[in-house]
GROMACS .gro file of C-alpha atoms in nm:
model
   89
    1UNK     CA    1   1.422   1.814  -1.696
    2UNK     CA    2   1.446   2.183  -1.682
    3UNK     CA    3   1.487   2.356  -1.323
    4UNK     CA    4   1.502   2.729  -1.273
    5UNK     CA    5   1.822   2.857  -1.104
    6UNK     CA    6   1.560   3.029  -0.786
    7UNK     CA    7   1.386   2.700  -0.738
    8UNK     CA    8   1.745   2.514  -0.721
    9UNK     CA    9   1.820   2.728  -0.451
   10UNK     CA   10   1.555   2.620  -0.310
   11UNK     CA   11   1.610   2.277  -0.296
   12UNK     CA   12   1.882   2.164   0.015
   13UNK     CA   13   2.173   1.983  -0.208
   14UNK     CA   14   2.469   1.977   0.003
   15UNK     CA   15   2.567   1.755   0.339
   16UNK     CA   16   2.618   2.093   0.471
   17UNK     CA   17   2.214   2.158   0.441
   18UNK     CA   18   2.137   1.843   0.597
   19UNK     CA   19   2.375   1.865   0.903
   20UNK     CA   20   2.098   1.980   1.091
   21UNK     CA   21   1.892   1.619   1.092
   22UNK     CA   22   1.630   1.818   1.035
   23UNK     CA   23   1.526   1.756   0.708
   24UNK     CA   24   1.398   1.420   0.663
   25UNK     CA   25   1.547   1.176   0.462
   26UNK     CA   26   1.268   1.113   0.199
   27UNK     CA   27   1.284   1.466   0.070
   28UNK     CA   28   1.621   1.471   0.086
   29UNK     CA   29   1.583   1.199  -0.175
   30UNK     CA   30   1.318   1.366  -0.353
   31UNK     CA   31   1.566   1.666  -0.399
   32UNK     CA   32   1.833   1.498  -0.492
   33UNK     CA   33   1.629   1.287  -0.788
   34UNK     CA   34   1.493   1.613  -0.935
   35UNK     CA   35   1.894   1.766  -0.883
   36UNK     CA   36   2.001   1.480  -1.086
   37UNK     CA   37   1.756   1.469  -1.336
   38UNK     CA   38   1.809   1.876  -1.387
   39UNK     CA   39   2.188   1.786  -1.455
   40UNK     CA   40   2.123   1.544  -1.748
   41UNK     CA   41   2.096   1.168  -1.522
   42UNK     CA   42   1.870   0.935  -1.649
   43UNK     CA   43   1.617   0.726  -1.444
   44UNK     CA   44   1.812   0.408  -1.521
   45UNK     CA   45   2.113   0.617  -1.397
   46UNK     CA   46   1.951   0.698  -1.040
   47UNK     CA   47   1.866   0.321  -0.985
   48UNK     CA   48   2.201   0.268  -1.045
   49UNK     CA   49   2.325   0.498  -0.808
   50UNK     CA   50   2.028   0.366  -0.525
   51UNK     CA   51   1.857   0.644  -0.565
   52UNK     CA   52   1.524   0.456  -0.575
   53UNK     CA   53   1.335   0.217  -0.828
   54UNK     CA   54   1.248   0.318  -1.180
   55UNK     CA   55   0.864   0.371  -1.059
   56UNK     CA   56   0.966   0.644  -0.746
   57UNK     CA   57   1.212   0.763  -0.961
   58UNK     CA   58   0.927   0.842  -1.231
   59UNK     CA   59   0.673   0.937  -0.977
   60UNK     CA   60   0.927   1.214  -0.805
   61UNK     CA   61   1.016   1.358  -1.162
   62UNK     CA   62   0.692   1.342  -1.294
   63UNK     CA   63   0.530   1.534  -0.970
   64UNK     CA   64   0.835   1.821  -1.002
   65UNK     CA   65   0.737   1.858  -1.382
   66UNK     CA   66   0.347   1.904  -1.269
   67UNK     CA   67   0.380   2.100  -0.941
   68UNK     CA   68   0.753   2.225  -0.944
   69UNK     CA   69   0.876   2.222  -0.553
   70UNK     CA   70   0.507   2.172  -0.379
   71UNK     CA   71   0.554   1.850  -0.598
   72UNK     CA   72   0.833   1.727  -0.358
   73UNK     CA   73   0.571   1.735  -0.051
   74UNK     CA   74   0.414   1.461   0.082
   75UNK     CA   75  -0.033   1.440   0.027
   76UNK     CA   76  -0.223   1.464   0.274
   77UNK     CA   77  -0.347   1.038   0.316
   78UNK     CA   78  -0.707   1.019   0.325
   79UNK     CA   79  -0.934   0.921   0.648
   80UNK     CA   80  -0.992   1.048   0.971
   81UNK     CA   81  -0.621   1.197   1.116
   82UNK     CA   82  -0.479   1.037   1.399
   83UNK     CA   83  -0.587   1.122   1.726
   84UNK     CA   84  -0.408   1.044   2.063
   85UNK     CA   85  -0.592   1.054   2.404
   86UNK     CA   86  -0.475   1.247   2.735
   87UNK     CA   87  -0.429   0.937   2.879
   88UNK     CA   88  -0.188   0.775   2.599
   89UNK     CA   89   0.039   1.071   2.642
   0.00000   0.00000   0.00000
């Protein structure tokens, strides 16, 4: 998988970036697959390591090759969004 050196940047790859807590932990893992798979790993690899199954493996790979870094966001689910009342809050 090819990744420019600007979108690498990009991506948060160190514990250092993630001190924070403030990133959460599925695109942390989403970053990390597509960091692996830019440095040669293969999808059998990253189950071996726990990065995921073969199939979210694929899927986060796949989306990065289609839609570069908007790829690692979550879609929006379909339906109505939630909605909480004044007097659940």
């Amino acid at each position: 998988m090819h990744t420019e050196s600007s979108e690498k940047t990009k991506i948060p790859c160190t514990a250092r970036d993630f001190a924070t807590f403030s990133t959460p932990q599925k695109l942390v893992r989403r970053a990390q697959i597509v960091l692996r798979a830019a440095d040669g790993w293969t999808n059998q690899q990253m189950v071996k390591a726990g990065l995921g199954t073969g199939v979210t493996i694929a899927l986060w790979r796949t989306r990065f090759a289609e839609l570069r870094l908007d790829g690692l966001k979550d879609v929006p689910k379909p339906g109505r969004p939630k909605q909480i009342s004044k007097e659940k809050e």
